[in-house]
PDB file of C-alpha atoms in Angstrom:
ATOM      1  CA  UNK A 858       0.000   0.000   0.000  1.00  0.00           C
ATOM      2  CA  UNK A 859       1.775   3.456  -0.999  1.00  0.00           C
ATOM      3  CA  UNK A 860       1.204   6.132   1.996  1.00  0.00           C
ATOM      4  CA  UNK A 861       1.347   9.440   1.146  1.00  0.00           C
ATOM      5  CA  UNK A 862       3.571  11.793   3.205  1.00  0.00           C
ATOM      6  CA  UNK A 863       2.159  15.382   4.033  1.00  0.00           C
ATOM      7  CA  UNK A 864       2.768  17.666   1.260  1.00  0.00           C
ATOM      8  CA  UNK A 865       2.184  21.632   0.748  1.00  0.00           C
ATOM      9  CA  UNK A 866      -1.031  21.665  -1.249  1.00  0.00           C
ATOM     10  CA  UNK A 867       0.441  23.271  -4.036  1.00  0.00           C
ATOM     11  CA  UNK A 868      -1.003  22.434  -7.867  1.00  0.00           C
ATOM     12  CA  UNK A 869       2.223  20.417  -8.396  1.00  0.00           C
ATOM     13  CA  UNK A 870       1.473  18.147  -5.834  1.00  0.00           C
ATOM     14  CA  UNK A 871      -2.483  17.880  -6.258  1.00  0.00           C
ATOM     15  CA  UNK A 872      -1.148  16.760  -9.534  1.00  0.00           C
ATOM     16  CA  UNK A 873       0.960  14.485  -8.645  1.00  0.00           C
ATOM     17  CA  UNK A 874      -1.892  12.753  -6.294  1.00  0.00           C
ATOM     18  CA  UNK A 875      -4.364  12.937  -8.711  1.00  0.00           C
ATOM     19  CA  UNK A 876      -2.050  11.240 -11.464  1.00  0.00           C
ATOM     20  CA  UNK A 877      -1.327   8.347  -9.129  1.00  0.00           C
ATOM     21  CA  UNK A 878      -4.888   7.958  -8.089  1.00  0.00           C
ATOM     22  CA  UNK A 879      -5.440   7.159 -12.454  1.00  0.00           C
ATOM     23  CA  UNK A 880      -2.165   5.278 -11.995  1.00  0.00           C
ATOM     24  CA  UNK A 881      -3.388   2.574  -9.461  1.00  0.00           C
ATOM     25  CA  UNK A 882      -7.683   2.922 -10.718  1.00  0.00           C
ATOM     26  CA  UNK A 883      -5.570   1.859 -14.181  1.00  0.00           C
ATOM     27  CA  UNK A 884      -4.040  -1.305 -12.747  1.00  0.00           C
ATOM     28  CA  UNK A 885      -6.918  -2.171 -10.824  1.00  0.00           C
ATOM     29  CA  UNK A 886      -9.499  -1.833 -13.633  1.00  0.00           C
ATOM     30  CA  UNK A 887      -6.716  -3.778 -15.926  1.00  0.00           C
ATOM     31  CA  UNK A 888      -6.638  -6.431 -12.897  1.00  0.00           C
ATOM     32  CA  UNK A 889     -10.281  -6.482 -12.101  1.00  0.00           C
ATOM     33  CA  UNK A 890     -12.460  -4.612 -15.127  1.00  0.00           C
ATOM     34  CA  UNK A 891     -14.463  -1.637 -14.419  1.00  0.00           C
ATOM     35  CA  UNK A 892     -17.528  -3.073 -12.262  1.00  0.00           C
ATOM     36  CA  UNK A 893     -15.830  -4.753  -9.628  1.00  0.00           C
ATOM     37  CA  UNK A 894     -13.392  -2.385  -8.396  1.00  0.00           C
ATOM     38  CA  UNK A 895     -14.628   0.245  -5.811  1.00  0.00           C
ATOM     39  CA  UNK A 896     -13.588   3.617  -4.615  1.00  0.00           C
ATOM     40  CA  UNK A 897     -12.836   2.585  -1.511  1.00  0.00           C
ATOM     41  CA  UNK A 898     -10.462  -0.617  -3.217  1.00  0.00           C
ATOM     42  CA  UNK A 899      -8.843   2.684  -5.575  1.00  0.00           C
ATOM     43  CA  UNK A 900      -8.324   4.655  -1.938  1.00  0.00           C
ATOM     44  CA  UNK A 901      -6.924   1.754   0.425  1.00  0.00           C
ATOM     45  CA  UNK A 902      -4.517   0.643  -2.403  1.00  0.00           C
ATOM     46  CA  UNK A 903      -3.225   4.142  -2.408  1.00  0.00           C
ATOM     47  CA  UNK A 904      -3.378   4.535   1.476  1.00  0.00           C
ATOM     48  CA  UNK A 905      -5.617   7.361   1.408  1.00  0.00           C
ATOM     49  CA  UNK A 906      -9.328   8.407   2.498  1.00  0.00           C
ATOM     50  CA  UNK A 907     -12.139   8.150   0.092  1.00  0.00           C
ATOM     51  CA  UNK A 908     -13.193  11.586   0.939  1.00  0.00           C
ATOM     52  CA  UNK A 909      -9.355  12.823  -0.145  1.00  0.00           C
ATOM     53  CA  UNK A 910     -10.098  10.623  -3.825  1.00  0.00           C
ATOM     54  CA  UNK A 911     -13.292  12.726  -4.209  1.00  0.00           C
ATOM     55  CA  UNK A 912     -11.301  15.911  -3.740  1.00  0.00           C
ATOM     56  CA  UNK A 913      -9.825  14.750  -6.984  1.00  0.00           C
ATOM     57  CA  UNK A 914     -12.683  13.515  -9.011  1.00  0.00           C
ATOM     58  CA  UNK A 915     -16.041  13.788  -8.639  1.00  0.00           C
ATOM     59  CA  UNK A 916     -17.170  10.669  -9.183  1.00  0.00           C
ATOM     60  CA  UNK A 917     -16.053   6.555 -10.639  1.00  0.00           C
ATOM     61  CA  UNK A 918     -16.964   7.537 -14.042  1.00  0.00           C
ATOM     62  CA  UNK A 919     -14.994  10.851 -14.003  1.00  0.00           C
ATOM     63  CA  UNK A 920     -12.230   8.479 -12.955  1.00  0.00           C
ATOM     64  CA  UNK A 921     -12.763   5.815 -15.172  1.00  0.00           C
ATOM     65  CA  UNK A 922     -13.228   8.368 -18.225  1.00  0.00           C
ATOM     66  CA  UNK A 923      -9.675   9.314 -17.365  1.00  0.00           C
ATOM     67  CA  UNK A 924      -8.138   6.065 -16.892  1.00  0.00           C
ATOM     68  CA  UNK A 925      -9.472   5.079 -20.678  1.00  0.00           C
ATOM     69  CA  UNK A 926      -8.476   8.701 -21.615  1.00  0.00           C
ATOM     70  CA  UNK A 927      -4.400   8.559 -20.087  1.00  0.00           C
ATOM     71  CA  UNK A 928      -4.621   4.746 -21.512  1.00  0.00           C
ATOM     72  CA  UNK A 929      -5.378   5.495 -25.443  1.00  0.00           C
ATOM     73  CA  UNK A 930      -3.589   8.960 -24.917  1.00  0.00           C
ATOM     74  CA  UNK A 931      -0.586   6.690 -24.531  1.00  0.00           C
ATOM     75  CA  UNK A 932      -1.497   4.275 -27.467  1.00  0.00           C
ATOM     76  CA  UNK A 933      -1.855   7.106 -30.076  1.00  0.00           C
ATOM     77  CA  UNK A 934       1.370   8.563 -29.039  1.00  0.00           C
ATOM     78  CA  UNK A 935       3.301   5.549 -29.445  1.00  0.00           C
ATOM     79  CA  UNK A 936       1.699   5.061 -32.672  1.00  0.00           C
ATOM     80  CA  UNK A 937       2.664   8.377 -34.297  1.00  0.00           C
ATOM     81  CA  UNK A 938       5.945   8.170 -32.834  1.00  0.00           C
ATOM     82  CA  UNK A 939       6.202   4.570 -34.910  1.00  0.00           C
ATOM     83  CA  UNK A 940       4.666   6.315 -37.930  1.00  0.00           C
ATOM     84  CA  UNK A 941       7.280   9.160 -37.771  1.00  0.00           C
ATOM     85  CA  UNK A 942      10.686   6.768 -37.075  1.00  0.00           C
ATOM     86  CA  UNK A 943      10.250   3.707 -38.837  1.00  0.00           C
ATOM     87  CA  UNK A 944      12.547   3.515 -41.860  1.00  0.00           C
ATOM     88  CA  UNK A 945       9.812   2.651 -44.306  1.00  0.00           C
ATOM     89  CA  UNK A 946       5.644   2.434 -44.383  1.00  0.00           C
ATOM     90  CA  UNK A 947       6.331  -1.772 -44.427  1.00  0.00           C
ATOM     91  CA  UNK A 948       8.372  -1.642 -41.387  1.00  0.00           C
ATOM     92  CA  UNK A 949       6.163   1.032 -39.544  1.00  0.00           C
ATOM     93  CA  UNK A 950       3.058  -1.344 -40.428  1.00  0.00           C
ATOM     94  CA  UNK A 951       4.223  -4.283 -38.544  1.00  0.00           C
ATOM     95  CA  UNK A 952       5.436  -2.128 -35.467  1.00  0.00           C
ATOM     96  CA  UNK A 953       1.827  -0.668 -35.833  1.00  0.00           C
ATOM     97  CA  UNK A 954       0.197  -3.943 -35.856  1.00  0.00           C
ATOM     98  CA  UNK A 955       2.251  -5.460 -32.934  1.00  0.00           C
ATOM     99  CA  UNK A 956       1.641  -2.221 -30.829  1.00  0.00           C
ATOM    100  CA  UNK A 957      -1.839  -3.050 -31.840  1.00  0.00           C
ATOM    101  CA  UNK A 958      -1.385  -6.665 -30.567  1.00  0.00           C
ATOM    102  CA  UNK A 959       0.198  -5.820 -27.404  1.00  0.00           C
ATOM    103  CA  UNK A 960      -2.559  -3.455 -26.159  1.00  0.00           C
ATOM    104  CA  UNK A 961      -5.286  -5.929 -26.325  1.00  0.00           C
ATOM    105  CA  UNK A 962      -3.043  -8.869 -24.717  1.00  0.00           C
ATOM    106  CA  UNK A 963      -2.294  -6.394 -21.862  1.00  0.00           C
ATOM    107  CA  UNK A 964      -5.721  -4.905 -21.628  1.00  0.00           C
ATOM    108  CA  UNK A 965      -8.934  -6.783 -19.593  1.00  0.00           C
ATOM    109  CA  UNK A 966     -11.545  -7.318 -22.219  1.00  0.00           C
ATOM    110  CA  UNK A 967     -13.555  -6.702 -19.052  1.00  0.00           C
ATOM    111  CA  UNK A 968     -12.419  -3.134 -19.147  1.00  0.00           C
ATOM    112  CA  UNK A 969     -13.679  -2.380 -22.364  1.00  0.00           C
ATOM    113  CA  UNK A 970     -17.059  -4.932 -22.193  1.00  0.00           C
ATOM    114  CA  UNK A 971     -17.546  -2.872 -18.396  1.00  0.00           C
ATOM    115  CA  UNK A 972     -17.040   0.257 -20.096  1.00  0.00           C
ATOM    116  CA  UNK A 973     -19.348  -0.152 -23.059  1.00  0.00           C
ATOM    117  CA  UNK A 974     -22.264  -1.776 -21.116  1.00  0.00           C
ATOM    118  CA  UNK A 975     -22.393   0.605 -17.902  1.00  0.00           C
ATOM    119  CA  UNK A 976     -20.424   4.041 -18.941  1.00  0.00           C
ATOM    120  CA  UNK A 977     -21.949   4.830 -22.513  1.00  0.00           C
ATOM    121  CA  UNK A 978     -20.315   8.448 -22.430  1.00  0.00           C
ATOM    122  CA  UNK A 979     -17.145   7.194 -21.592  1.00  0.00           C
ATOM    123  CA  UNK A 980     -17.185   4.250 -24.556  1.00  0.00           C
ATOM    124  CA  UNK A 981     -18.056   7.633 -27.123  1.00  0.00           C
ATOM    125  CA  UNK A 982     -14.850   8.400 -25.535  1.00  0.00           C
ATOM    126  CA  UNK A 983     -13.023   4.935 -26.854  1.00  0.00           C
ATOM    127  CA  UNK A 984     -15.392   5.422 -30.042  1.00  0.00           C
ATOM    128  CA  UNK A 985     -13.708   8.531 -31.275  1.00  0.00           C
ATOM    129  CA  UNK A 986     -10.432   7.089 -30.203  1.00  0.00           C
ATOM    130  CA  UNK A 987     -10.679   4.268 -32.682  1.00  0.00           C
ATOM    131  CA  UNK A 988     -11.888   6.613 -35.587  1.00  0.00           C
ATOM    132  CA  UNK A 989      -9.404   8.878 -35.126  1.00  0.00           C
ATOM    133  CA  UNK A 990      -6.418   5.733 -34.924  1.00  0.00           C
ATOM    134  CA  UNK A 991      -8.096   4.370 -37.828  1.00  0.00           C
ATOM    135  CA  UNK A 992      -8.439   7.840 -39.771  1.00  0.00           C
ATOM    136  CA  UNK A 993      -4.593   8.997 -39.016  1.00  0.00           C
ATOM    137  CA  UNK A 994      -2.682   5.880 -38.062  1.00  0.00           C
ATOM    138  CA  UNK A 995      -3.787   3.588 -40.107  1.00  0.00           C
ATOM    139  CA  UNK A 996      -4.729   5.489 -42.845  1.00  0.00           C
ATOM    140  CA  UNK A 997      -1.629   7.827 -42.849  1.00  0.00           C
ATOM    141  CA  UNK A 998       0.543   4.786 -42.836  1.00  0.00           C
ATOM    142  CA  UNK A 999      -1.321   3.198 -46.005  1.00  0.00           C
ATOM    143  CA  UNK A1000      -1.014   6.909 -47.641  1.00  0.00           C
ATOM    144  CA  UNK A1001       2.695   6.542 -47.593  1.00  0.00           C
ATOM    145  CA  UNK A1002       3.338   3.237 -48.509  1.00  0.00           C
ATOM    146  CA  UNK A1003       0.992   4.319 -51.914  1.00  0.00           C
ATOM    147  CA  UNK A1004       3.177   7.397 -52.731  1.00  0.00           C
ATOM    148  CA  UNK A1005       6.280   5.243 -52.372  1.00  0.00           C
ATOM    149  CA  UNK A1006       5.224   2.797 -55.076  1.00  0.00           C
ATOM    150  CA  UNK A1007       5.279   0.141 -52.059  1.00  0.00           C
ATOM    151  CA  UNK A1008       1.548  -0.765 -51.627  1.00  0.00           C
ATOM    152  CA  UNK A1009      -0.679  -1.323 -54.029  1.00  0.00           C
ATOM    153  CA  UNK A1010      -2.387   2.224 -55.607  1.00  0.00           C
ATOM    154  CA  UNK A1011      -5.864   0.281 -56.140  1.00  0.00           C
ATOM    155  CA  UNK A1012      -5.716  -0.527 -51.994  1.00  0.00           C
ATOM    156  CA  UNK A1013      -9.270   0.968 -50.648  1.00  0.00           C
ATOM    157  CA  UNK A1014      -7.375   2.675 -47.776  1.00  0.00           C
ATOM    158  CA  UNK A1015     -10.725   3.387 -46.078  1.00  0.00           C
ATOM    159  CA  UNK A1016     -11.785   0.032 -46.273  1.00  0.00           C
ATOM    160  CA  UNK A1017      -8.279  -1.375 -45.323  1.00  0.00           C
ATOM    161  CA  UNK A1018      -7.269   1.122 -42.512  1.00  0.00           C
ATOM    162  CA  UNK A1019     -10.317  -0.395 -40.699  1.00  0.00           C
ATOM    163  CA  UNK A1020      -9.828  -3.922 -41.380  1.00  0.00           C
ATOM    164  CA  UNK A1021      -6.740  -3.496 -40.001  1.00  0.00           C
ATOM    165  CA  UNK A1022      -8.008  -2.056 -37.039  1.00  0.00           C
ATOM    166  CA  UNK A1023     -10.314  -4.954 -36.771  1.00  0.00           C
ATOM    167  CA  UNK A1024      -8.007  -7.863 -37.667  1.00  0.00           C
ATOM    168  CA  UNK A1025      -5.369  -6.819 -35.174  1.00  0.00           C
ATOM    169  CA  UNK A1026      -7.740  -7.052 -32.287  1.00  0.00           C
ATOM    170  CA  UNK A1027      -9.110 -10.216 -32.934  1.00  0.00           C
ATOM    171  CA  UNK A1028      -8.687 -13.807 -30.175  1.00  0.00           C
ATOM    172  CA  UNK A1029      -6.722 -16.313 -31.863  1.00  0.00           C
ATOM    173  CA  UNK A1030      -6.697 -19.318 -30.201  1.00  0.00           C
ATOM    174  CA  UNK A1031      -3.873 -20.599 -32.499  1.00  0.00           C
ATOM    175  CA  UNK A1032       0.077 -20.471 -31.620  1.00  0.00           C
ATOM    176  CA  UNK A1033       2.215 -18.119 -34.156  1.00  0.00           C
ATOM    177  CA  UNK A1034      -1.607 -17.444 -35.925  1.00  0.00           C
ATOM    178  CA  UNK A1035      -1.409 -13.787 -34.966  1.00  0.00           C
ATOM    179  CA  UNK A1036       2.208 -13.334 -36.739  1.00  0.00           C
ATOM    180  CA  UNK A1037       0.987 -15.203 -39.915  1.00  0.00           C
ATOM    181  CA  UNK A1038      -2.362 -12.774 -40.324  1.00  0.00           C
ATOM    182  CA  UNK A1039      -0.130  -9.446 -39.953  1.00  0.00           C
ATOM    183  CA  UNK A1040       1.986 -11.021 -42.376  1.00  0.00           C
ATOM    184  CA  UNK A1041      -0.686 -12.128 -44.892  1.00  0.00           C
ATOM    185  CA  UNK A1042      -2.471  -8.447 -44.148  1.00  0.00           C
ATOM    186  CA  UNK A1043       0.667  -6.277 -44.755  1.00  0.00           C
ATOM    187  CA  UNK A1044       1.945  -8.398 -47.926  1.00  0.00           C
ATOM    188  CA  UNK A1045      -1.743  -8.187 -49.552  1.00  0.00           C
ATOM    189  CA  UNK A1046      -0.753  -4.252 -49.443  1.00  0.00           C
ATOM    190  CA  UNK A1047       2.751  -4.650 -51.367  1.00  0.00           C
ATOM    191  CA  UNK A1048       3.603  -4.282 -55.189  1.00  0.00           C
ATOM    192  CA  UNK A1049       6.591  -5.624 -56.460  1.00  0.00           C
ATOM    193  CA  UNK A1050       8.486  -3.062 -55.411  1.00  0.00           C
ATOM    194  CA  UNK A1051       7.421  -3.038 -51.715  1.00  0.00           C
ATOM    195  CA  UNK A1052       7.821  -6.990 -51.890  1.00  0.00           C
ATOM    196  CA  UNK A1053      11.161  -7.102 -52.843  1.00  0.00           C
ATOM    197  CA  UNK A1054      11.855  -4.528 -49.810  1.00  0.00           C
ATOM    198  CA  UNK A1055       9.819  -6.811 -47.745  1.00  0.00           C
ATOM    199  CA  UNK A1056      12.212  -9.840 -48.498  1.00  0.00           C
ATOM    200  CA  UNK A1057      15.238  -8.390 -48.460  1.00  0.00           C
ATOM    201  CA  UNK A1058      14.423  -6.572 -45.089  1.00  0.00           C
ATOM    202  CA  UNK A1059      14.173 -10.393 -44.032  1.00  0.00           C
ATOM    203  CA  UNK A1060      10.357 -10.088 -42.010  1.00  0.00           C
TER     204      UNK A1060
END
């Protein structure tokens, strides 16, 4: 349990408190999903008074809008910074796909199914997320690999920005399956060109 020491109240250190509050609510709703984890579980994992977590938010679906909001924050950041480094639009699609992959194998589907069934405002907020991913991401990443002769100029990038989106998140309950779709997906993109980049890059 992580007790606080006494601090000056200053807006540094509300701050501080009020980002570690999301911090823990995130691991617990991650542990637990949305519906089973309390206030009260959020405030004696953090050593604090219930009445000192409602200083901070006003109520479990202010704080669970946040914890979504912080998570995909994080997600769409990674993404763009994978967009903007990787050496080519082949390479950044795989990154892409496994960052993809790894948020749904770290996230509780009961997060998300919690969300969507008791906190409708908050899944608009996970809604817009995913158009927005799908719209820039995605899309921007399928945009480049075009102008660089590498994917295929007759791709329907609307149409394949949110398969993508869709494939990427699906259960497979097959070993190595998950590598062998991203492969089959990206490679459906390439020309001749962007397949003979893709084999000599040696994915």
């Amino acid at each position: 349990m992580i007790q606080f020491a006494v601090c000056p109240t200053d807006d540094g250190y509300l701050q501080e408190v009020k980002e570690r509050i999301i911090a823990e609510a995130r691991h617990l709703f991650n542990q637990f999903g949305v519906r089973t984890v309390r206030l009260d579980d959020v405030a004696h994992q953090l050593g604090m008074s219930k009445k000192t977590l409602y200083q901070h938010f006003h109520d479990k679906e202010e704080l669970v809008r946040l914890v979504l909001e912080t998570q995909l924050e994080e997600n769409l950041r990674e993404a763009r910074a994978i967009h903007t480094l990787a050496s080519n639009p082949i390479v950044g699609a795989l990154r892409i796909w496994d960052r993809l992959t790894a948020y749904r194998q770290t996230t509780n589907p009961n997060l998300l199914r919690d969300i969507e069934r008791h906190y409708p405002t908050v899944w608009s907020v996970f809604e817009t997320f995913r158009t927005t991913y799908i719209n820039t991401i995605l899309a921007a990443n399928i945009r480049a690999g075009i102008e660089q002769g590498l994917y295929r100029s007759d791709v329907d990038e609307p149409a394949l920005a949110w398969l993508w989106a869709t494939q990427s998140q699906w259960e497979i309950p097959y070993t190595d399956a998950e590598t062998a779709i991203k492969h089959h997906f990206v490679r459906g993109l390439l020309t001749q060109e962007g397949l003979a980049l893709y084999n000599t890059e040696g994915f």
